[in-house]
Coordinates of C-alpha atoms in Angstrom, one line a residue:
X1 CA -29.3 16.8 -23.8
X2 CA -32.7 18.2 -22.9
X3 CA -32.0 21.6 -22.0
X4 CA -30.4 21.2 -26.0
X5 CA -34.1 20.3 -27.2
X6 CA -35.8 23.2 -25.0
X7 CA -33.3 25.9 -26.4
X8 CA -34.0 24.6 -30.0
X9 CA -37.7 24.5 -29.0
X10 CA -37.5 28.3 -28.5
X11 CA -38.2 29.4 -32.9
X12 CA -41.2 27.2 -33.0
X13 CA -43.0 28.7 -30.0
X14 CA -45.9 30.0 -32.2
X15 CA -46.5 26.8 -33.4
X16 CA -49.3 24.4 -32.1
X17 CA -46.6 21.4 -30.3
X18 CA -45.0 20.3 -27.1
X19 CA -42.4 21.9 -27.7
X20 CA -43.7 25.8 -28.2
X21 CA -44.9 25.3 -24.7
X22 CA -41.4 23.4 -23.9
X23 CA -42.8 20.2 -22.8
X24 CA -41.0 17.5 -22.5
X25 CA -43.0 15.4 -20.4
X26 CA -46.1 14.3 -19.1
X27 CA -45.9 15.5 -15.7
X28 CA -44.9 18.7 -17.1
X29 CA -47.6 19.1 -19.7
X30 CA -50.1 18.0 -17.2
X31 CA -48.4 20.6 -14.5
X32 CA -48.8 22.7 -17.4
X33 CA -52.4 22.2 -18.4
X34 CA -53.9 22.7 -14.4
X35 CA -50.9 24.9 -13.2
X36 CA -49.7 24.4 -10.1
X37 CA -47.0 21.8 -8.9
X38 CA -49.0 19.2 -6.9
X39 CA -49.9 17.4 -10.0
X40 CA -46.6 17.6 -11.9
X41 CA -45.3 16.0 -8.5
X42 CA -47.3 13.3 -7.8
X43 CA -47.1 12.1 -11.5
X44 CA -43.4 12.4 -11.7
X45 CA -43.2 10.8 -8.6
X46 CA -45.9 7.5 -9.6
X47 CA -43.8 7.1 -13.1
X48 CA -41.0 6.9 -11.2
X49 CA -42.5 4.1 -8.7
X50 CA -44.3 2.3 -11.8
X51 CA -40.9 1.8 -13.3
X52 CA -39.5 -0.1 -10.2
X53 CA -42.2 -2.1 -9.8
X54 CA -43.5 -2.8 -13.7
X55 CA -40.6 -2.4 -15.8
X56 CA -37.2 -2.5 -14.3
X57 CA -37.2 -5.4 -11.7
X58 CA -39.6 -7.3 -14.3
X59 CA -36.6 -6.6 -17.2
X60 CA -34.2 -7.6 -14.7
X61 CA -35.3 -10.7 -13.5
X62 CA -36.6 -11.8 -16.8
X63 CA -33.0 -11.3 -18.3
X64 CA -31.7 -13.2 -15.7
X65 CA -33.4 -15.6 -15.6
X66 CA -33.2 -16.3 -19.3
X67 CA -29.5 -16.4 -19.0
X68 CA -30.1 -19.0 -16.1
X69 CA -31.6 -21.7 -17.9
X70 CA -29.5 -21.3 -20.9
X71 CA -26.3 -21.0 -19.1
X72 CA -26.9 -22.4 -16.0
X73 CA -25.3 -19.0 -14.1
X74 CA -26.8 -17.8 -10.6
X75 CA -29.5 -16.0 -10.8
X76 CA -27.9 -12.5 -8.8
X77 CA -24.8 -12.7 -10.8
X78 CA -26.4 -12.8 -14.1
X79 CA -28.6 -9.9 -12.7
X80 CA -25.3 -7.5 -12.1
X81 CA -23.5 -8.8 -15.4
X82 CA -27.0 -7.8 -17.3
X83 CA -26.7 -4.2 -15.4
X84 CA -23.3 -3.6 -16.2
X85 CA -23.4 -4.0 -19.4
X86 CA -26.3 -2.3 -19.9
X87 CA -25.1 0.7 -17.6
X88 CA -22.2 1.3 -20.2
X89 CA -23.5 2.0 -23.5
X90 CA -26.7 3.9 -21.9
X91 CA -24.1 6.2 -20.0
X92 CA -21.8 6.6 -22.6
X93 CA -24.4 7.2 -25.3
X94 CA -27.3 9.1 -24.0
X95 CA -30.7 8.6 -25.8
X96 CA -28.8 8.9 -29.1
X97 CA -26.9 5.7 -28.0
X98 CA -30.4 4.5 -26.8
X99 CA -32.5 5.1 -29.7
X100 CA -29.8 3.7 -32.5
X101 CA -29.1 -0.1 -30.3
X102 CA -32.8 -0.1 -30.1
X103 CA -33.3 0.2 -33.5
X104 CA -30.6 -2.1 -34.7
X105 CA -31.7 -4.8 -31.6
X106 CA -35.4 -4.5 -33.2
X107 CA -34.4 -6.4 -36.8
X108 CA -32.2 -8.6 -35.1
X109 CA -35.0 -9.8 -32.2
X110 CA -37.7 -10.1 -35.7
X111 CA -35.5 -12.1 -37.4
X112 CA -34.5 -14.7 -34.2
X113 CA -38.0 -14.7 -33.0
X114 CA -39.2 -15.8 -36.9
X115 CA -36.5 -18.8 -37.0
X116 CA -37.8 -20.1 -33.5
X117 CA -41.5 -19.5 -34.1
X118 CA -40.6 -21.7 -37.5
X119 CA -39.0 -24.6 -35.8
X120 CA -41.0 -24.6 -33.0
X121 CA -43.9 -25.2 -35.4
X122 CA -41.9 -27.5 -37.1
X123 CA -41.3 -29.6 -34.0
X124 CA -44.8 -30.0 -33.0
X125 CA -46.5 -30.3 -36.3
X126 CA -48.0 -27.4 -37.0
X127 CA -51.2 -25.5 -35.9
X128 CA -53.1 -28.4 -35.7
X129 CA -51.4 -30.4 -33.9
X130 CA -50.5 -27.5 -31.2
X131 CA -54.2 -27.4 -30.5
X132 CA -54.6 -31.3 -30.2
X133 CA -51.0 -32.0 -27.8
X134 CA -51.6 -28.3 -25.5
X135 CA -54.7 -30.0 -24.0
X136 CA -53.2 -33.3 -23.3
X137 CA -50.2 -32.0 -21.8
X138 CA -50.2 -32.9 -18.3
X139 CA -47.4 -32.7 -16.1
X140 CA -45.8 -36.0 -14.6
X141 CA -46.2 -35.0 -11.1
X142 CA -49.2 -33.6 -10.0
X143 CA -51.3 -32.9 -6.6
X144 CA -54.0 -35.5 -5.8
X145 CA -57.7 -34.0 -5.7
X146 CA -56.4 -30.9 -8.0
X147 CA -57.1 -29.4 -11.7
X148 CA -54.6 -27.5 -11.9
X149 CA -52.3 -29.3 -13.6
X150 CA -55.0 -29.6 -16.4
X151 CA -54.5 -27.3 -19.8
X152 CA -57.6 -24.4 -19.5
X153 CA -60.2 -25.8 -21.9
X154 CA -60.5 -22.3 -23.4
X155 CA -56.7 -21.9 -24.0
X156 CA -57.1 -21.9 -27.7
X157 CA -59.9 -18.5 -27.3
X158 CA -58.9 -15.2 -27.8
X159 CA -61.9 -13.3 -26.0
X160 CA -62.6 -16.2 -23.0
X161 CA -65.4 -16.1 -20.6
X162 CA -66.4 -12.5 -19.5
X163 CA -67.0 -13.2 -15.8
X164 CA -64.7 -16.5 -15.5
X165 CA -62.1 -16.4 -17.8
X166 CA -58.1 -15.4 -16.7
X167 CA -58.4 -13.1 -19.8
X168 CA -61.7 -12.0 -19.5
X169 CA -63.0 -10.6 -23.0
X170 CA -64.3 -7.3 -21.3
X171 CA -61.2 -6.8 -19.7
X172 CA -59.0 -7.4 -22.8
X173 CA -60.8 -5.3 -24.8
X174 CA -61.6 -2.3 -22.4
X175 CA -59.8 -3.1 -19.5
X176 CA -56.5 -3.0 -21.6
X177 CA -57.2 -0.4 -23.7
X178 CA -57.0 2.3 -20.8
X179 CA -54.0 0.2 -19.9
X180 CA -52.4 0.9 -23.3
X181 CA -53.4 4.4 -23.2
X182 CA -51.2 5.3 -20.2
X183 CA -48.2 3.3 -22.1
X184 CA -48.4 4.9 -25.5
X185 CA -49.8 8.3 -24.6
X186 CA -48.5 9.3 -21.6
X187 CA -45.4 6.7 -20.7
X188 CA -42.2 8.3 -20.4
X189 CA -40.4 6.0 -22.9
X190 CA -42.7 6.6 -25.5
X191 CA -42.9 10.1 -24.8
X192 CA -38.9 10.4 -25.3
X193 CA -39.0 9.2 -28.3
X194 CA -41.7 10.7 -29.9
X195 CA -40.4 14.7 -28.7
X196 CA -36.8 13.1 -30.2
X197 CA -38.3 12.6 -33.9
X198 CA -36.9 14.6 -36.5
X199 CA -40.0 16.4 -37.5
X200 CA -43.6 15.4 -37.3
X201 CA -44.0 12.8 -40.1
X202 CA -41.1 10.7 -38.5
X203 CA -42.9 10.7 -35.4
X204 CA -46.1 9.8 -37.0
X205 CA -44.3 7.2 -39.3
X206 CA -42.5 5.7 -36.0
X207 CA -46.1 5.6 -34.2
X208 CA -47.6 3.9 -37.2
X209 CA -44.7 1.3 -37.5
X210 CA -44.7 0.3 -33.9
X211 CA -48.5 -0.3 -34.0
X212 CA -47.3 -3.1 -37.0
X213 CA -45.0 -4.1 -34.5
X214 CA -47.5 -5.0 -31.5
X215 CA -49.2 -7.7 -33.7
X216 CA -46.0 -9.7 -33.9
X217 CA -46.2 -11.0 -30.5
X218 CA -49.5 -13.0 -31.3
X219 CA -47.4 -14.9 -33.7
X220 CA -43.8 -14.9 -32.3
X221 CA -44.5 -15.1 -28.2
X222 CA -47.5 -16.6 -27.6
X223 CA -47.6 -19.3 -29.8
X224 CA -44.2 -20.9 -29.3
X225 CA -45.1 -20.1 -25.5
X226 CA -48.0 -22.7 -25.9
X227 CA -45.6 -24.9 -27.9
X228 CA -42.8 -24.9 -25.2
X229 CA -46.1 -25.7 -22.4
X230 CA -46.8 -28.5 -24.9
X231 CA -43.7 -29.9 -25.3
X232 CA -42.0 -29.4 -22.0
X233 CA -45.3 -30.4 -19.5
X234 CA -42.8 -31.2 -17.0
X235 CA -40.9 -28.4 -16.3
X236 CA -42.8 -25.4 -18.0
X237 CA -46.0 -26.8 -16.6
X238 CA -45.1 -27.9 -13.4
X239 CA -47.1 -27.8 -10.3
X240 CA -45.9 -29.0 -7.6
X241 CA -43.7 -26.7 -5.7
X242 CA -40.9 -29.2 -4.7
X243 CA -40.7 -30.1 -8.6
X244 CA -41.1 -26.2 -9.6
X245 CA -37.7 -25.8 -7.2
X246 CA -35.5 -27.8 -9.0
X247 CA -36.8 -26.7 -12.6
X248 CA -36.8 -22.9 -11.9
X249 CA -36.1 -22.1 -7.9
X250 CA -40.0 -21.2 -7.8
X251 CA -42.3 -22.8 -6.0
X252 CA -45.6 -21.2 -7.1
X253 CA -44.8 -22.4 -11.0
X254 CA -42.3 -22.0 -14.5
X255 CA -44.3 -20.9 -16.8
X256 CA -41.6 -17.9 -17.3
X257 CA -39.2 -20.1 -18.6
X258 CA -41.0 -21.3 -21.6
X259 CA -39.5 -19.1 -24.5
X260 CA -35.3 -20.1 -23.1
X261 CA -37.0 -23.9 -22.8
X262 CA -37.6 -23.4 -26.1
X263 CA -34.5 -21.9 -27.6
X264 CA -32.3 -24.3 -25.2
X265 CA -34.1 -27.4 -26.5
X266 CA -34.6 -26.4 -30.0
X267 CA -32.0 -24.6 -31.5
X268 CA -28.8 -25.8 -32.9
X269 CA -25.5 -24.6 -31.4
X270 CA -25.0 -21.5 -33.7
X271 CA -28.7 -20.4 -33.5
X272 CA -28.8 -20.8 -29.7
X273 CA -26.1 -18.4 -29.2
X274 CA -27.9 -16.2 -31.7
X275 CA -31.1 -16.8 -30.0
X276 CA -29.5 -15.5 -26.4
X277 CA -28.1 -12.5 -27.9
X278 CA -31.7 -11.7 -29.1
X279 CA -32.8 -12.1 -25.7
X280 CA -30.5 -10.4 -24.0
X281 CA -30.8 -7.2 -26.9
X282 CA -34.1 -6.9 -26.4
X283 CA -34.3 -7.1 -22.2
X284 CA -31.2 -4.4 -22.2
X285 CA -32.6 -2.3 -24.8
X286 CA -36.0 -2.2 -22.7
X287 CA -33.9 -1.5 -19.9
X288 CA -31.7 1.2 -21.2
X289 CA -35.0 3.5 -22.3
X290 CA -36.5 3.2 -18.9
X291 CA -33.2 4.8 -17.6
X292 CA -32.9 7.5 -19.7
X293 CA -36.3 8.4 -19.3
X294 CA -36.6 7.6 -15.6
X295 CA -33.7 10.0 -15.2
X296 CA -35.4 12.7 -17.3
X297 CA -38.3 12.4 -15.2
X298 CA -36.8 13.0 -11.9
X299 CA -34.2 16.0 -13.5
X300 CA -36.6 17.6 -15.3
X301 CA -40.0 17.0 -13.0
X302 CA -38.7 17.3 -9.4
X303 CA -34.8 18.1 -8.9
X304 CA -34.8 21.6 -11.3
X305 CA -38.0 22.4 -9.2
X306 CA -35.7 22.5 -6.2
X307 CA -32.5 23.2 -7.8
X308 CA -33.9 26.0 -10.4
X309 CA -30.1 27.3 -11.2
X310 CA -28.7 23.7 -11.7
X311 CA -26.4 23.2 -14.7
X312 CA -26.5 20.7 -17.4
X313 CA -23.6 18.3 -15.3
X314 CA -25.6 19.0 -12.4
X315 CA -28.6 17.3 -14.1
X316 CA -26.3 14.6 -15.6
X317 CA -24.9 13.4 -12.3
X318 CA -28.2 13.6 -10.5
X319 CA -29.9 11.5 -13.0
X320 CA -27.3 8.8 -12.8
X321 CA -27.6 8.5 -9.3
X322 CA -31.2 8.1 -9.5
X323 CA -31.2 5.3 -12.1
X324 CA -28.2 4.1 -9.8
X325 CA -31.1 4.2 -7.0
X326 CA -34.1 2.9 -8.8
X327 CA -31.9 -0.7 -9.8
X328 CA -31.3 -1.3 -6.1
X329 CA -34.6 -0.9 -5.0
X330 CA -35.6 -3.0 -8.0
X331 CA -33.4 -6.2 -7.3
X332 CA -34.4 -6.1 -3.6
X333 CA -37.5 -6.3 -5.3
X334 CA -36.4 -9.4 -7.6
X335 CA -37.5 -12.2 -4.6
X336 CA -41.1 -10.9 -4.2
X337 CA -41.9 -10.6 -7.7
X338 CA -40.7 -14.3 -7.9
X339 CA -43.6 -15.4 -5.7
X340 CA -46.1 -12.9 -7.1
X341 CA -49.5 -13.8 -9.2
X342 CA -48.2 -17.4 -9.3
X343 CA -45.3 -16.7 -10.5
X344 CA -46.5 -14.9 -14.4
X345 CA -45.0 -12.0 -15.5
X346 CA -47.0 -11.3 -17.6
X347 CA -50.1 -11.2 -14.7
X348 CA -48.4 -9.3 -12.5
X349 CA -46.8 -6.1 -14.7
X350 CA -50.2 -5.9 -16.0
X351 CA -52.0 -6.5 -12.6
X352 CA -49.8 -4.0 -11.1
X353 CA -50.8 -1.6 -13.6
X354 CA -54.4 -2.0 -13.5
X355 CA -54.6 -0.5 -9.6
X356 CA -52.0 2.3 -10.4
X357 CA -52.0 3.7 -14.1
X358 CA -55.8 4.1 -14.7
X359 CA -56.3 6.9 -12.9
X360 CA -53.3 8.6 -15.1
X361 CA -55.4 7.6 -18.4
X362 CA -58.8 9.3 -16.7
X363 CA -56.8 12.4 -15.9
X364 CA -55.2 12.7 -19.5
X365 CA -57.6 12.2 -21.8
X366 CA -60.2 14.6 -19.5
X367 CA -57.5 17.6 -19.6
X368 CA -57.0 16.8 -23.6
X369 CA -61.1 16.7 -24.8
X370 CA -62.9 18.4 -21.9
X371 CA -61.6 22.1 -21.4
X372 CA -63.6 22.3 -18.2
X373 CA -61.3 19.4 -16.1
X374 CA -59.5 21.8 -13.3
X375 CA -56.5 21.4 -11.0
X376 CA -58.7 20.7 -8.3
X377 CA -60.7 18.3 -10.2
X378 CA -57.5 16.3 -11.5
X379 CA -56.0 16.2 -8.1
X380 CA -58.7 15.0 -6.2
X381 CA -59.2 12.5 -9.0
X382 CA -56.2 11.0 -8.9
X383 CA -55.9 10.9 -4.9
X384 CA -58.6 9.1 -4.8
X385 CA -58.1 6.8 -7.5
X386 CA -54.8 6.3 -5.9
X387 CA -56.2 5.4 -2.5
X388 CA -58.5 2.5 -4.6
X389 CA -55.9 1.4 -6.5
X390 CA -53.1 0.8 -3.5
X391 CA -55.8 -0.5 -1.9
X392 CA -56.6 -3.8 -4.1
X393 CA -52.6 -4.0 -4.9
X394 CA -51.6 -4.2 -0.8
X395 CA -54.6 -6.7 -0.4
X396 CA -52.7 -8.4 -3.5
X397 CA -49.7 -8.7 -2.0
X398 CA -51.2 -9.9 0.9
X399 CA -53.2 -12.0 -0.8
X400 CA -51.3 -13.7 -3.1
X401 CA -52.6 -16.4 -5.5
X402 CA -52.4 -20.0 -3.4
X403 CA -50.4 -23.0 -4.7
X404 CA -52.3 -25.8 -6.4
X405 CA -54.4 -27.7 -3.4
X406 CA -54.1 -25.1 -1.0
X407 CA -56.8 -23.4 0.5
X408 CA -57.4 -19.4 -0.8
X409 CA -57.9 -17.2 2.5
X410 CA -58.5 -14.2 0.3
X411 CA -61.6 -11.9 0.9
X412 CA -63.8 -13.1 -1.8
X413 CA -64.1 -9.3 -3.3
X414 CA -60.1 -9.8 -4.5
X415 CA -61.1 -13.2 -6.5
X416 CA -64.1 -12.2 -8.2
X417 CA -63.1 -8.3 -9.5
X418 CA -60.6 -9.5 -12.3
X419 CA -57.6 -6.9 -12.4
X420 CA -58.8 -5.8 -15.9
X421 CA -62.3 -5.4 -14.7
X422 CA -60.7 -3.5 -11.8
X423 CA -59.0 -0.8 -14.3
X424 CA -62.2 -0.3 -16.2
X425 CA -63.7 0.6 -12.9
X426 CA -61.1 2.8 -11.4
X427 CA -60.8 4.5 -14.5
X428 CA -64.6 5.4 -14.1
X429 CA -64.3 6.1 -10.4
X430 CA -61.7 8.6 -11.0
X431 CA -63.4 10.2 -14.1
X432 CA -66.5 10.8 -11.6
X433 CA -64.8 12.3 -9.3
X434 CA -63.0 14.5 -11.6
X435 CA -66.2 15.6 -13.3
X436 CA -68.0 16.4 -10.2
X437 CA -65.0 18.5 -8.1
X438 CA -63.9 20.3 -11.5
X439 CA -68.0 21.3 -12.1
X440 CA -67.8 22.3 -8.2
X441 CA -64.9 24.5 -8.2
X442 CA -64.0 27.3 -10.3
X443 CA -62.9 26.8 -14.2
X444 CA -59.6 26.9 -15.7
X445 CA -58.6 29.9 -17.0
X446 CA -58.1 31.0 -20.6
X447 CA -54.3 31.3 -20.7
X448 CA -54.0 27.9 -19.1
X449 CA -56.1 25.9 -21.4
X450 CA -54.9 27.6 -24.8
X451 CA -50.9 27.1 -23.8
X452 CA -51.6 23.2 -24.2
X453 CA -54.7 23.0 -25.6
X454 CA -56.0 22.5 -29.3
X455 CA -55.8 25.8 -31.5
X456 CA -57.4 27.2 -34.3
X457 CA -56.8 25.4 -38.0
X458 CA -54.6 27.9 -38.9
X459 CA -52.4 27.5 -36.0
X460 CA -52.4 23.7 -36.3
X461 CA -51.7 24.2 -40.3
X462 CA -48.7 25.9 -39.4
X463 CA -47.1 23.3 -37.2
X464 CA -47.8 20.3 -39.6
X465 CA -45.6 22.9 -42.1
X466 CA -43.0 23.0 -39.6
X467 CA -39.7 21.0 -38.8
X468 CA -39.6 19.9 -35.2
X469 CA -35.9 20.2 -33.2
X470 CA -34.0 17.6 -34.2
X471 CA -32.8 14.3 -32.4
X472 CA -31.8 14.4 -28.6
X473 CA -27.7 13.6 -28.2

């Protein structure tokens, strides 16, 4: 499949692109850029880990537990019958497979999410009224001598208190933007898909249409989210943990099953079962691209560095067993991600993130714009902003967010650095460090920085007029 796109790759190696260098990752292009393997390593090795942790037991237990509250199944089994399926059509297919059920499972989730974010609105009475019912829904049950059952006053602000706020506005706004820059620039998934396009106004169409896409969720998550809070105080709001048990087997809270509440409470017969096959599309088409691409990662970054001479099945059967690998260590994961950040998704895939992936966005946009940026400088960088970063998640871990009315033993350093304030830093820490080992140590070389690096006009010209190798199968 990929060795397909490298051979292909081959005519357009005068051209300004990925693939005249015959990139077809990050790790690579990176390894590329600085030369040397340490780099190429680490990265391949970090993408790897950041899929376990962020994506796959996140997709999984989210899936599962979707399929829990609307059909009442056990949470494990639902887990293996969600992998199973899944496992199928990603094996069989490829990235073809991948890239056609994602695009068909797209339409279909726009068009259930519109007919739920409609009746949802419906049901409470529009805008308005959300506003007016969010902040009065309290839960039944609540702890003596607490606020926590109380709606946030600011719930209805986008950019919230900058020091205070669980969304701080500094940390939406810069804090997530490095965030998004690892994703959409340097992810694996993305990158797959972008190397797969056609040519290069596909891939630039595709890039443009998916930013349209990322305003939907304003509209189509969030609200009905605060609908399902609004309606369902009881269960989606819960706060006490012998309560949270019987709603959602959590103690620590249920605010992950507000979309199902929703669709199980709302929906008529036929549109339910519509509504659960939207689900369910979109959590196994999430999960299918972070196989392929985790797969393509560990072939192409770290086994054909070891295994030079390996054939195509070779590759095949390795990366199956590694995305075989990655889902057990991810279920076993499963229980403590239940307990984690008071029990929000949300909070933790994008707390988890903040202490490992800034680093990544420091190192890639330095070795893009700043010809200087060295191996040396880039490694040291990113050890170090990996020692920061594992740092504040252990003390995380260890520190977890306490139940309402219990006392927080957590060092008061972990509570007042939001995790988006946290990113903005690391990324900064790690950009220091970079600048001042790379202007210590030798420079680059020539040949290094002009195999990956920005060419003349005339060179750039020419690949714009060129066709890119075609789709991966």
């Amino acid at each position: 499949m990929l060795t397909a796109l490298i051979r292909k790759s081959e005519k357009y190696r005068h051209s300004f692109s990925p693939f005249r260098a015959q990139i077809v990752t990050m790790p690579e292009y990176l390894g590329r850029r600085f030369g040397g393997e340490r780099i190429r390593m680490y990265l391949s090795a970090l993408s790897l880990m950041l899929s376990v942790f962020t994506k796959i037991s996140t997709d999984l237990y989210s899936g599962a537990l979707f399929v829990q509250v609307c059909l009442g199944w056990n949470l494990y089994l639902s887990t293996v019958l969600m992998l199973v399926v899944t496992a199928l059509y990603t094996i069989a297919g490829g990235l073809a497979a991948v890239i056609y059920t994602d695009t068909l499972q797209t339409f279909i989730m726009i068009i259930g999410a519109v007919i739920l974010t409609i009746t949802a609105f419906n049901k409470i009475g529009g805008y308005a009224n959300l506003e007016q019912i969010y902040l009065q829904a309290v839960p039944a049950k609540t702890i003596p001598n607490t606020t926590c059952h109380l709606p946030r006053p600011d719930a209805m602000h986008l950019f919230r208190d900058p020091v205070h706020g669980d969304l701080p506005w500094p940390g939406m706004t810069l804090g997530l933007t490095i965030l998004a820059t690892w994703y959409w620039c340097t992810d694996q998934v993305i990158v797959q898909r972008s190397l797969s396009a056609k040519n290069l106004s596909h891939a630039k169409g595709a890039s443009i249409f998916a930013s349209y896409l990322k305003m939907l969720p304003m509209i189509f998550i969030i609200l009905p989210g605060m609908i399902s809070r609004a309606l369902y105080p009881d269960s989606v709001g819960c706060v006490d943990p012998e309560e949270c048990m019987k709603v959602c087997g959590a103690e620590v809270g249920c605010s992950n099953i507000a979309f199902p509440k929703l669709v199980i409470e709302l929906m008529p017969s036929g549109l339910r079962g519509l509504m659960i096959a939207v689900m369910m599309a979109a959590l196994m088409s999430s999960l299918t691209s972070i196989f392929n691409s985790s797969s393509t990662l560990f072939t192409m970054d770290i086994w054909k560095k070891h295994r030079r001479g390996a054939s195509e099945k070779e590759l095949l059967l390795v990366g199956r067993i590694v995305t075989v690998i990655l889902v057990v260590i991810s279920v076993v994961w499963i229980p403590i991600l239940q307990s984690a950040n008071s029990g929000q998704l949300y909070v933790y895939i994008q707390s988890v993130t903040s202490y490992l992936a800034p680093p990544v966005t420091a190192i890639f946009v330095m070795a893009v714009f700043w010809k200087r940026t060295n191996e040396a400088g880039a490694f040291w960088g990113l050890m170090v902003g990996l020692a920061v970063g594992v740092t504040r998640m252990v003390l995380e871990f260890a520190f977890p967010p306490p139940r309402c009315g219990v006392f927080d033993p957590a060092p008061s350093v972990l509570r007042s650095v939001h995790y988006l304030h946290f990113a903005i830093i690391l990324c900064a820490l790690t950009a220091i460090v970079v600048a001042v080992v790379s202007l210590l140590t030798p420079p680059p070389t020539d040949e290094l920085v002009r195999q990956t690096g920005r060419h003349s006009t005339t060179e750039r010209n020419s690949y714009y007029e060129s066709t890119l190798p075609g789709t991966l199968v």
